[in-house]
């Protein structure tokens, strides 16, 4: 590979790749290995759909420098060696501040992939209103060992019905893991305590309607085989996996590194749960249009 092959054009910038042939996802059964160059190519392809959901949000970066079978670390603070054109946001924490990375360009997305960031996790608020979220997330988490995705679809359908009763727009997203996220776009007018309290009330209503199927019990031993409605992500500096983010799972490349497949999969999941609300693809690809119509 020549030195020129190590450089990738990303928007208005050229980003240098380091060890692009590094295997991040080892071969798995019938699935081939996927390299850092493959990860970069994927994120370049989905950038038009992914960036609207990332811009202005502090990130926590899930990195695997030695591949997904090696150590994982979660990076919050932006290293000093990152280029000066990377957007940074100084966010408060207990006893100080953290300088988070903000992904507002294709070049930033490519650079993060070059840093072996497999999965970016985004805040539910933006840097200009960090205490007032503009997203509310319900995490539908199936019971440990449960392999029936029908339970997750069932819960998503019930939650969608309640949100429609409340005349709230909502968006369904596969997480790349076992569950689903249901996201409600908000105007950033209420603080996290108020938003989390509302989410807890909605979850409580659903549990009251379906006590044998759903639970809000935080302790796993108290859940039994019921699906957990998790609303704890709705807090300051809490994060959720970004739409179109790759997950550190064997064969992840095979299961949907192509943006077309990702969009079809999201539409299929929405159709199977019976939702009539906007698809996640629509909200993320054109957030201005979506929010002007839905809020």
PDB file of C-alpha atoms in Angstrom:
ATOM      1  CA  UNK A   1       0.000   0.000   0.000  1.00  0.00           C
ATOM      2  CA  UNK A   2       1.407   3.387  -0.971  1.00  0.00           C
ATOM      3  CA  UNK A   3       1.466   6.492   1.200  1.00  0.00           C
ATOM      4  CA  UNK A   4      -1.289   7.911  -1.005  1.00  0.00           C
ATOM      5  CA  UNK A   5      -3.484   4.910  -0.197  1.00  0.00           C
ATOM      6  CA  UNK A   6      -3.269   5.925   3.463  1.00  0.00           C
ATOM      7  CA  UNK A   7      -5.089   9.207   2.785  1.00  0.00           C
ATOM      8  CA  UNK A   8      -8.862   9.494   2.464  1.00  0.00           C
ATOM      9  CA  UNK A   9     -10.812  12.450   1.155  1.00  0.00           C
ATOM     10  CA  UNK A  10     -13.603  13.307   3.587  1.00  0.00           C
ATOM     11  CA  UNK A  11     -15.623  16.365   2.709  1.00  0.00           C
ATOM     12  CA  UNK A  12     -13.288  19.329   2.451  1.00  0.00           C
ATOM     13  CA  UNK A  13     -10.436  17.592   4.232  1.00  0.00           C
ATOM     14  CA  UNK A  14      -7.989  14.782   3.610  1.00  0.00           C
ATOM     15  CA  UNK A  15      -7.529  12.447   6.565  1.00  0.00           C
ATOM     16  CA  UNK A  16      -4.484  10.216   6.952  1.00  0.00           C
ATOM     17  CA  UNK A  17      -5.204   6.632   7.993  1.00  0.00           C
ATOM     18  CA  UNK A  18      -2.877   4.720  10.294  1.00  0.00           C
ATOM     19  CA  UNK A  19      -2.592   0.959   9.769  1.00  0.00           C
ATOM     20  CA  UNK A  20      -5.690   0.750   7.548  1.00  0.00           C
ATOM     21  CA  UNK A  21      -5.167  -3.012   7.113  1.00  0.00           C
ATOM     22  CA  UNK A  22      -5.459  -3.566  10.867  1.00  0.00           C
ATOM     23  CA  UNK A  23      -8.143  -6.223  11.456  1.00  0.00           C
ATOM     24  CA  UNK A  24     -10.787  -4.921  13.859  1.00  0.00           C
ATOM     25  CA  UNK A  25     -13.367  -7.678  13.274  1.00  0.00           C
ATOM     26  CA  UNK A  26     -11.726 -11.106  12.898  1.00  0.00           C
ATOM     27  CA  UNK A  27     -13.212 -13.617  10.471  1.00  0.00           C
ATOM     28  CA  UNK A  28     -16.227 -15.322  12.027  1.00  0.00           C
ATOM     29  CA  UNK A  29     -17.525 -18.528  10.515  1.00  0.00           C
ATOM     30  CA  UNK A  30     -18.614 -17.729   6.969  1.00  0.00           C
ATOM     31  CA  UNK A  31     -17.998 -14.005   7.493  1.00  0.00           C
ATOM     32  CA  UNK A  32     -14.714 -12.448   6.364  1.00  0.00           C
ATOM     33  CA  UNK A  33     -12.495 -10.249   8.491  1.00  0.00           C
ATOM     34  CA  UNK A  34     -13.116  -6.502   8.480  1.00  0.00           C
ATOM     35  CA  UNK A  35     -10.341  -3.960   8.748  1.00  0.00           C
ATOM     36  CA  UNK A  36     -10.006  -0.390   9.882  1.00  0.00           C
ATOM     37  CA  UNK A  37     -10.245   0.643   6.208  1.00  0.00           C
ATOM     38  CA  UNK A  38     -13.603  -1.162   6.012  1.00  0.00           C
ATOM     39  CA  UNK A  39     -14.838   0.709   9.075  1.00  0.00           C
ATOM     40  CA  UNK A  40     -13.730   4.022   7.560  1.00  0.00           C
ATOM     41  CA  UNK A  41     -15.477   3.178   4.276  1.00  0.00           C
ATOM     42  CA  UNK A  42     -18.710   2.350   6.108  1.00  0.00           C
ATOM     43  CA  UNK A  43     -18.772   5.579   8.111  1.00  0.00           C
ATOM     44  CA  UNK A  44     -18.016   7.631   4.987  1.00  0.00           C
ATOM     45  CA  UNK A  45     -20.993   5.984   3.292  1.00  0.00           C
ATOM     46  CA  UNK A  46     -23.520   6.560   6.078  1.00  0.00           C
ATOM     47  CA  UNK A  47     -22.254  10.039   7.019  1.00  0.00           C
ATOM     48  CA  UNK A  48     -25.126  11.907   5.259  1.00  0.00           C
ATOM     49  CA  UNK A  49     -27.633   9.995   7.397  1.00  0.00           C
ATOM     50  CA  UNK A  50     -25.589   9.824  10.586  1.00  0.00           C
ATOM     51  CA  UNK A  51     -24.205  13.343  10.971  1.00  0.00           C
ATOM     52  CA  UNK A  52     -27.529  15.152  11.589  1.00  0.00           C
ATOM     53  CA  UNK A  53     -27.944  13.067  14.741  1.00  0.00           C
ATOM     54  CA  UNK A  54     -24.397  13.788  15.936  1.00  0.00           C
ATOM     55  CA  UNK A  55     -23.846  17.487  15.263  1.00  0.00           C
ATOM     56  CA  UNK A  56     -23.660  19.602  18.373  1.00  0.00           C
ATOM     57  CA  UNK A  57     -23.647  16.616  20.750  1.00  0.00           C
ATOM     58  CA  UNK A  58     -20.787  15.630  23.062  1.00  0.00           C
ATOM     59  CA  UNK A  59     -19.663  12.065  22.391  1.00  0.00           C
ATOM     60  CA  UNK A  60     -18.341   9.130  24.341  1.00  0.00           C
ATOM     61  CA  UNK A  61     -16.200   6.980  22.058  1.00  0.00           C
ATOM     62  CA  UNK A  62     -16.107   3.180  22.320  1.00  0.00           C
ATOM     63  CA  UNK A  63     -12.638   2.259  21.051  1.00  0.00           C
ATOM     64  CA  UNK A  64     -10.923  -1.053  20.277  1.00  0.00           C
ATOM     65  CA  UNK A  65      -7.301  -0.308  19.279  1.00  0.00           C
ATOM     66  CA  UNK A  66      -6.497  -4.045  19.069  1.00  0.00           C
ATOM     67  CA  UNK A  67      -9.788  -5.094  17.503  1.00  0.00           C
ATOM     68  CA  UNK A  68     -13.031  -6.200  19.116  1.00  0.00           C
ATOM     69  CA  UNK A  69     -11.366  -9.212  20.730  1.00  0.00           C
ATOM     70  CA  UNK A  70      -8.919  -6.926  22.540  1.00  0.00           C
ATOM     71  CA  UNK A  71      -9.401  -4.436  25.377  1.00  0.00           C
ATOM     72  CA  UNK A  72     -12.171  -1.878  25.093  1.00  0.00           C
ATOM     73  CA  UNK A  73     -12.015   1.588  26.518  1.00  0.00           C
ATOM     74  CA  UNK A  74     -14.567   4.369  26.662  1.00  0.00           C
ATOM     75  CA  UNK A  75     -13.051   7.739  25.801  1.00  0.00           C
ATOM     76  CA  UNK A  76     -14.631  10.970  26.955  1.00  0.00           C
ATOM     77  CA  UNK A  77     -11.750  13.445  26.951  1.00  0.00           C
ATOM     78  CA  UNK A  78     -10.386  14.596  23.582  1.00  0.00           C
ATOM     79  CA  UNK A  79      -6.647  13.825  23.318  1.00  0.00           C
ATOM     80  CA  UNK A  80      -4.264  16.704  22.730  1.00  0.00           C
ATOM     81  CA  UNK A  81      -2.932  15.064  19.555  1.00  0.00           C
ATOM     82  CA  UNK A  82      -6.283  15.293  17.750  1.00  0.00           C
ATOM     83  CA  UNK A  83      -6.129  17.862  14.898  1.00  0.00           C
ATOM     84  CA  UNK A  84      -7.082  21.427  15.711  1.00  0.00           C
ATOM     85  CA  UNK A  85     -10.037  21.252  13.304  1.00  0.00           C
ATOM     86  CA  UNK A  86     -11.783  18.683  15.521  1.00  0.00           C
ATOM     87  CA  UNK A  87     -14.599  20.395  17.427  1.00  0.00           C
ATOM     88  CA  UNK A  88     -14.292  20.157  21.198  1.00  0.00           C
ATOM     89  CA  UNK A  89     -16.794  20.996  23.924  1.00  0.00           C
ATOM     90  CA  UNK A  90     -15.850  21.648  27.538  1.00  0.00           C
ATOM     91  CA  UNK A  91     -18.599  20.052  29.623  1.00  0.00           C
ATOM     92  CA  UNK A  92     -18.872  20.158  33.370  1.00  0.00           C
ATOM     93  CA  UNK A  93     -18.541  17.095  35.567  1.00  0.00           C
ATOM     94  CA  UNK A  94     -18.327  16.605  39.302  1.00  0.00           C
ATOM     95  CA  UNK A  95     -15.135  18.286  40.408  1.00  0.00           C
ATOM     96  CA  UNK A  96     -14.156  19.705  37.027  1.00  0.00           C
ATOM     97  CA  UNK A  97     -14.770  19.498  33.301  1.00  0.00           C
ATOM     98  CA  UNK A  98     -14.302  17.090  30.401  1.00  0.00           C
ATOM     99  CA  UNK A  99     -13.359  18.179  26.881  1.00  0.00           C
ATOM    100  CA  UNK A 100     -15.604  16.005  24.719  1.00  0.00           C
ATOM    101  CA  UNK A 101     -15.260  15.454  20.992  1.00  0.00           C
ATOM    102  CA  UNK A 102     -18.158  16.711  18.851  1.00  0.00           C
ATOM    103  CA  UNK A 103     -18.624  15.103  15.437  1.00  0.00           C
ATOM    104  CA  UNK A 104     -19.868  17.727  13.003  1.00  0.00           C
ATOM    105  CA  UNK A 105     -18.192  16.640   9.751  1.00  0.00           C
ATOM    106  CA  UNK A 106     -17.405  13.619   7.598  1.00  0.00           C
ATOM    107  CA  UNK A 107     -13.713  14.202   8.301  1.00  0.00           C
ATOM    108  CA  UNK A 108     -14.285  13.895  12.057  1.00  0.00           C
ATOM    109  CA  UNK A 109     -16.237  10.671  11.542  1.00  0.00           C
ATOM    110  CA  UNK A 110     -13.380   9.264   9.439  1.00  0.00           C
ATOM    111  CA  UNK A 111     -10.746  10.322  11.969  1.00  0.00           C
ATOM    112  CA  UNK A 112     -12.680   8.644  14.792  1.00  0.00           C
ATOM    113  CA  UNK A 113     -12.863   5.433  12.765  1.00  0.00           C
ATOM    114  CA  UNK A 114      -9.106   5.680  12.214  1.00  0.00           C
ATOM    115  CA  UNK A 115      -8.785   5.863  15.996  1.00  0.00           C
ATOM    116  CA  UNK A 116     -10.606   2.494  16.142  1.00  0.00           C
ATOM    117  CA  UNK A 117     -13.756   4.099  17.478  1.00  0.00           C
ATOM    118  CA  UNK A 118     -16.187   1.337  16.551  1.00  0.00           C
ATOM    119  CA  UNK A 119     -19.231   2.889  18.235  1.00  0.00           C
ATOM    120  CA  UNK A 120     -19.889   6.574  18.997  1.00  0.00           C
ATOM    121  CA  UNK A 121     -22.331   7.175  21.849  1.00  0.00           C
ATOM    122  CA  UNK A 122     -24.106  10.538  21.837  1.00  0.00           C
ATOM    123  CA  UNK A 123     -25.511  12.756  24.551  1.00  0.00           C
ATOM    124  CA  UNK A 124     -29.256  13.396  24.583  1.00  0.00           C
ATOM    125  CA  UNK A 125     -28.637  17.133  24.791  1.00  0.00           C
ATOM    126  CA  UNK A 126     -26.473  19.495  22.761  1.00  0.00           C
ATOM    127  CA  UNK A 127     -23.601  21.731  23.771  1.00  0.00           C
ATOM    128  CA  UNK A 128     -25.691  24.903  23.577  1.00  0.00           C
ATOM    129  CA  UNK A 129     -28.304  23.527  26.030  1.00  0.00           C
ATOM    130  CA  UNK A 130     -26.556  20.732  27.968  1.00  0.00           C
ATOM    131  CA  UNK A 131     -29.113  20.603  30.795  1.00  0.00           C
ATOM    132  CA  UNK A 132     -32.190  20.502  28.544  1.00  0.00           C
ATOM    133  CA  UNK A 133     -32.400  17.344  26.415  1.00  0.00           C
ATOM    134  CA  UNK A 134     -33.880  17.377  22.928  1.00  0.00           C
ATOM    135  CA  UNK A 135     -34.176  13.581  22.879  1.00  0.00           C
ATOM    136  CA  UNK A 136     -35.964  11.189  25.219  1.00  0.00           C
ATOM    137  CA  UNK A 137     -35.001   7.504  24.983  1.00  0.00           C
ATOM    138  CA  UNK A 138     -36.826   4.367  26.065  1.00  0.00           C
ATOM    139  CA  UNK A 139     -34.495   1.350  26.025  1.00  0.00           C
ATOM    140  CA  UNK A 140     -36.407  -1.918  25.540  1.00  0.00           C
ATOM    141  CA  UNK A 141     -34.124  -4.495  27.143  1.00  0.00           C
ATOM    142  CA  UNK A 142     -35.180  -8.163  26.926  1.00  0.00           C
ATOM    143  CA  UNK A 143     -34.631 -10.532  29.834  1.00  0.00           C
ATOM    144  CA  UNK A 144     -31.255 -12.216  30.221  1.00  0.00           C
ATOM    145  CA  UNK A 145     -31.070 -15.226  27.951  1.00  0.00           C
ATOM    146  CA  UNK A 146     -34.285 -14.373  26.117  1.00  0.00           C
ATOM    147  CA  UNK A 147     -34.029 -15.123  22.406  1.00  0.00           C
ATOM    148  CA  UNK A 148     -37.573 -14.255  21.358  1.00  0.00           C
ATOM    149  CA  UNK A 149     -37.416 -10.897  19.586  1.00  0.00           C
ATOM    150  CA  UNK A 150     -41.206 -11.007  19.370  1.00  0.00           C
ATOM    151  CA  UNK A 151     -41.297  -9.842  22.995  1.00  0.00           C
ATOM    152  CA  UNK A 152     -39.309  -6.748  22.055  1.00  0.00           C
ATOM    153  CA  UNK A 153     -41.560  -6.000  19.056  1.00  0.00           C
ATOM    154  CA  UNK A 154     -44.589  -6.471  21.289  1.00  0.00           C
ATOM    155  CA  UNK A 155     -43.274  -3.959  23.829  1.00  0.00           C
ATOM    156  CA  UNK A 156     -42.393  -1.491  21.077  1.00  0.00           C
ATOM    157  CA  UNK A 157     -45.931  -1.749  19.713  1.00  0.00           C
ATOM    158  CA  UNK A 158     -47.450  -1.082  23.145  1.00  0.00           C
ATOM    159  CA  UNK A 159     -45.130   1.864  23.764  1.00  0.00           C
ATOM    160  CA  UNK A 160     -45.921   3.271  20.317  1.00  0.00           C
ATOM    161  CA  UNK A 161     -49.633   3.116  21.101  1.00  0.00           C
ATOM    162  CA  UNK A 162     -49.170   5.054  24.364  1.00  0.00           C
ATOM    163  CA  UNK A 163     -47.043   7.720  22.708  1.00  0.00           C
ATOM    164  CA  UNK A 164     -49.638   8.092  19.959  1.00  0.00           C
ATOM    165  CA  UNK A 165     -52.321   8.497  22.629  1.00  0.00           C
ATOM    166  CA  UNK A 166     -50.192  11.310  24.052  1.00  0.00           C
ATOM    167  CA  UNK A 167     -49.778  12.749  20.531  1.00  0.00           C
ATOM    168  CA  UNK A 168     -46.002  12.498  20.765  1.00  0.00           C
ATOM    169  CA  UNK A 169     -43.839  11.754  17.720  1.00  0.00           C
ATOM    170  CA  UNK A 170     -41.597   8.766  18.184  1.00  0.00           C
ATOM    171  CA  UNK A 171     -38.906   6.942  16.258  1.00  0.00           C
ATOM    172  CA  UNK A 172     -37.871   3.298  16.396  1.00  0.00           C
ATOM    173  CA  UNK A 173     -34.208   2.290  16.192  1.00  0.00           C
ATOM    174  CA  UNK A 174     -32.510  -1.084  16.221  1.00  0.00           C
ATOM    175  CA  UNK A 175     -29.490  -0.924  18.513  1.00  0.00           C
ATOM    176  CA  UNK A 176     -27.317  -3.591  16.926  1.00  0.00           C
ATOM    177  CA  UNK A 177     -27.673  -5.571  20.130  1.00  0.00           C
ATOM    178  CA  UNK A 178     -30.708  -7.444  21.501  1.00  0.00           C
ATOM    179  CA  UNK A 179     -33.194  -4.649  22.080  1.00  0.00           C
ATOM    180  CA  UNK A 180     -34.711  -1.543  20.551  1.00  0.00           C
ATOM    181  CA  UNK A 181     -34.557   2.164  21.337  1.00  0.00           C
ATOM    182  CA  UNK A 182     -37.657   4.294  21.054  1.00  0.00           C
ATOM    183  CA  UNK A 183     -36.728   7.967  20.760  1.00  0.00           C
ATOM    184  CA  UNK A 184     -38.998  10.962  21.228  1.00  0.00           C
ATOM    185  CA  UNK A 185     -37.694  14.277  19.784  1.00  0.00           C
ATOM    186  CA  UNK A 186     -38.181  17.199  22.181  1.00  0.00           C
ATOM    187  CA  UNK A 187     -37.922  20.926  22.210  1.00  0.00           C
ATOM    188  CA  UNK A 188     -35.151  21.673  24.754  1.00  0.00           C
ATOM    189  CA  UNK A 189     -37.352  23.382  27.347  1.00  0.00           C
ATOM    190  CA  UNK A 190     -37.341  20.968  30.306  1.00  0.00           C
ATOM    191  CA  UNK A 191     -34.422  19.718  32.367  1.00  0.00           C
ATOM    192  CA  UNK A 192     -33.366  16.082  32.649  1.00  0.00           C
ATOM    193  CA  UNK A 193     -35.194  15.504  35.926  1.00  0.00           C
ATOM    194  CA  UNK A 194     -38.505  16.522  34.377  1.00  0.00           C
ATOM    195  CA  UNK A 195     -37.919  14.500  31.213  1.00  0.00           C
ATOM    196  CA  UNK A 196     -36.821  11.391  33.114  1.00  0.00           C
ATOM    197  CA  UNK A 197     -39.801  11.751  35.449  1.00  0.00           C
ATOM    198  CA  UNK A 198     -42.151  11.842  32.470  1.00  0.00           C
ATOM    199  CA  UNK A 199     -40.464   8.794  30.920  1.00  0.00           C
ATOM    200  CA  UNK A 200     -40.768   6.955  34.221  1.00  0.00           C
ATOM    201  CA  UNK A 201     -44.500   7.741  34.339  1.00  0.00           C
ATOM    202  CA  UNK A 202     -45.012   6.423  30.798  1.00  0.00           C
ATOM    203  CA  UNK A 203     -43.067   3.258  31.619  1.00  0.00           C
ATOM    204  CA  UNK A 204     -45.102   2.814  34.808  1.00  0.00           C
ATOM    205  CA  UNK A 205     -48.336   3.105  32.841  1.00  0.00           C
ATOM    206  CA  UNK A 206     -47.176   0.410  30.437  1.00  0.00           C
ATOM    207  CA  UNK A 207     -46.163  -1.904  33.282  1.00  0.00           C
ATOM    208  CA  UNK A 208     -49.579  -1.417  34.902  1.00  0.00           C
ATOM    209  CA  UNK A 209     -51.230  -2.451  31.621  1.00  0.00           C
ATOM    210  CA  UNK A 210     -48.937  -5.443  31.034  1.00  0.00           C
ATOM    211  CA  UNK A 211     -47.519  -6.507  34.427  1.00  0.00           C
ATOM    212  CA  UNK A 212     -46.698 -10.058  33.301  1.00  0.00           C
ATOM    213  CA  UNK A 213     -44.676  -8.883  30.314  1.00  0.00           C
ATOM    214  CA  UNK A 214     -42.959  -5.638  31.339  1.00  0.00           C
ATOM    215  CA  UNK A 215     -41.050  -4.270  34.321  1.00  0.00           C
ATOM    216  CA  UNK A 216     -39.193  -1.169  35.481  1.00  0.00           C
ATOM    217  CA  UNK A 217     -37.195  -3.095  38.102  1.00  0.00           C
ATOM    218  CA  UNK A 218     -33.577  -1.978  37.925  1.00  0.00           C
ATOM    219  CA  UNK A 219     -32.236  -5.147  39.555  1.00  0.00           C
ATOM    220  CA  UNK A 220     -32.001  -8.091  37.168  1.00  0.00           C
ATOM    221  CA  UNK A 221     -33.034 -10.582  39.823  1.00  0.00           C
ATOM    222  CA  UNK A 222     -36.344  -8.731  40.235  1.00  0.00           C
ATOM    223  CA  UNK A 223     -37.236  -8.849  36.524  1.00  0.00           C
ATOM    224  CA  UNK A 224     -37.743 -12.549  35.960  1.00  0.00           C
ATOM    225  CA  UNK A 225     -38.504 -13.145  32.296  1.00  0.00           C
ATOM    226  CA  UNK A 226     -40.111  -9.732  31.836  1.00  0.00           C
ATOM    227  CA  UNK A 227     -38.758  -7.086  29.447  1.00  0.00           C
ATOM    228  CA  UNK A 228     -37.098  -4.139  31.169  1.00  0.00           C
ATOM    229  CA  UNK A 229     -38.272  -0.636  30.240  1.00  0.00           C
ATOM    230  CA  UNK A 230     -35.116   1.363  30.936  1.00  0.00           C
ATOM    231  CA  UNK A 231     -35.446   5.162  31.184  1.00  0.00           C
ATOM    232  CA  UNK A 232     -32.222   5.794  33.122  1.00  0.00           C
ATOM    233  CA  UNK A 233     -30.388   7.030  30.027  1.00  0.00           C
ATOM    234  CA  UNK A 234     -32.359  10.256  30.347  1.00  0.00           C
ATOM    235  CA  UNK A 235     -29.864  12.070  32.523  1.00  0.00           C
ATOM    236  CA  UNK A 236     -27.112  14.658  32.222  1.00  0.00           C
ATOM    237  CA  UNK A 237     -24.026  13.243  30.457  1.00  0.00           C
ATOM    238  CA  UNK A 238     -25.749   9.898  29.863  1.00  0.00           C
ATOM    239  CA  UNK A 239     -25.441   8.550  26.347  1.00  0.00           C
ATOM    240  CA  UNK A 240     -27.120   6.278  23.812  1.00  0.00           C
ATOM    241  CA  UNK A 241     -25.600   4.548  20.809  1.00  0.00           C
ATOM    242  CA  UNK A 242     -25.748   6.818  17.761  1.00  0.00           C
ATOM    243  CA  UNK A 243     -27.972   5.857  14.816  1.00  0.00           C
ATOM    244  CA  UNK A 244     -26.008   3.838  12.222  1.00  0.00           C
ATOM    245  CA  UNK A 245     -23.256   3.150  14.749  1.00  0.00           C
ATOM    246  CA  UNK A 246     -21.411  -0.145  14.291  1.00  0.00           C
ATOM    247  CA  UNK A 247     -21.482  -2.518  17.263  1.00  0.00           C
ATOM    248  CA  UNK A 248     -18.571  -4.616  18.490  1.00  0.00           C
ATOM    249  CA  UNK A 249     -20.156  -7.954  17.643  1.00  0.00           C
ATOM    250  CA  UNK A 250     -18.647 -10.862  15.693  1.00  0.00           C
ATOM    251  CA  UNK A 251     -19.804 -10.702  12.093  1.00  0.00           C
ATOM    252  CA  UNK A 252     -21.048  -7.121  12.507  1.00  0.00           C
ATOM    253  CA  UNK A 253     -19.856  -6.272   9.034  1.00  0.00           C
ATOM    254  CA  UNK A 254     -21.960  -9.047   7.560  1.00  0.00           C
ATOM    255  CA  UNK A 255     -25.053  -7.968   9.502  1.00  0.00           C
ATOM    256  CA  UNK A 256     -25.251  -4.505   8.057  1.00  0.00           C
ATOM    257  CA  UNK A 257     -22.262  -2.300   7.383  1.00  0.00           C
ATOM    258  CA  UNK A 258     -23.998  -1.133   4.235  1.00  0.00           C
ATOM    259  CA  UNK A 259     -26.157   1.929   4.796  1.00  0.00           C
ATOM    260  CA  UNK A 260     -28.848   0.621   2.418  1.00  0.00           C
ATOM    261  CA  UNK A 261     -29.214  -2.497   4.516  1.00  0.00           C
ATOM    262  CA  UNK A 262     -29.307  -0.438   7.680  1.00  0.00           C
ATOM    263  CA  UNK A 263     -32.176   1.673   6.370  1.00  0.00           C
ATOM    264  CA  UNK A 264     -34.145  -1.321   5.116  1.00  0.00           C
ATOM    265  CA  UNK A 265     -33.644  -3.077   8.438  1.00  0.00           C
ATOM    266  CA  UNK A 266     -34.939  -0.045  10.355  1.00  0.00           C
ATOM    267  CA  UNK A 267     -37.989   0.219   8.100  1.00  0.00           C
ATOM    268  CA  UNK A 268     -38.626  -3.514   8.453  1.00  0.00           C
ATOM    269  CA  UNK A 269     -38.461  -3.381  12.239  1.00  0.00           C
ATOM    270  CA  UNK A 270     -40.880  -0.447  12.279  1.00  0.00           C
ATOM    271  CA  UNK A 271     -43.286  -2.287  10.000  1.00  0.00           C
ATOM    272  CA  UNK A 272     -43.181  -5.456  12.106  1.00  0.00           C
ATOM    273  CA  UNK A 273     -44.102  -3.537  15.261  1.00  0.00           C
ATOM    274  CA  UNK A 274     -47.006  -1.827  13.523  1.00  0.00           C
ATOM    275  CA  UNK A 275     -45.721   1.716  13.993  1.00  0.00           C
ATOM    276  CA  UNK A 276     -47.123   4.512  11.889  1.00  0.00           C
ATOM    277  CA  UNK A 277     -44.675   7.191  13.038  1.00  0.00           C
ATOM    278  CA  UNK A 278     -41.719   8.548  11.085  1.00  0.00           C
ATOM    279  CA  UNK A 279     -38.869   6.135  10.501  1.00  0.00           C
ATOM    280  CA  UNK A 280     -35.543   6.763  12.211  1.00  0.00           C
ATOM    281  CA  UNK A 281     -33.934   7.212   8.815  1.00  0.00           C
ATOM    282  CA  UNK A 282     -36.265  10.122   8.043  1.00  0.00           C
ATOM    283  CA  UNK A 283     -35.683  11.884  11.346  1.00  0.00           C
ATOM    284  CA  UNK A 284     -31.907  11.613  11.135  1.00  0.00           C
ATOM    285  CA  UNK A 285     -31.586  12.397   7.428  1.00  0.00           C
ATOM    286  CA  UNK A 286     -33.730  15.529   7.598  1.00  0.00           C
ATOM    287  CA  UNK A 287     -34.114  16.570  11.242  1.00  0.00           C
ATOM    288  CA  UNK A 288     -35.233  20.100  10.480  1.00  0.00           C
ATOM    289  CA  UNK A 289     -38.092  18.963   8.267  1.00  0.00           C
ATOM    290  CA  UNK A 290     -39.041  16.165  10.642  1.00  0.00           C
ATOM    291  CA  UNK A 291     -39.137  18.347  13.738  1.00  0.00           C
ATOM    292  CA  UNK A 292     -41.040  21.132  12.030  1.00  0.00           C
ATOM    293  CA  UNK A 293     -43.703  18.599  11.082  1.00  0.00           C
ATOM    294  CA  UNK A 294     -43.716  16.533  14.254  1.00  0.00           C
ATOM    295  CA  UNK A 295     -43.277  19.013  17.108  1.00  0.00           C
TER     296      UNK A 295
END
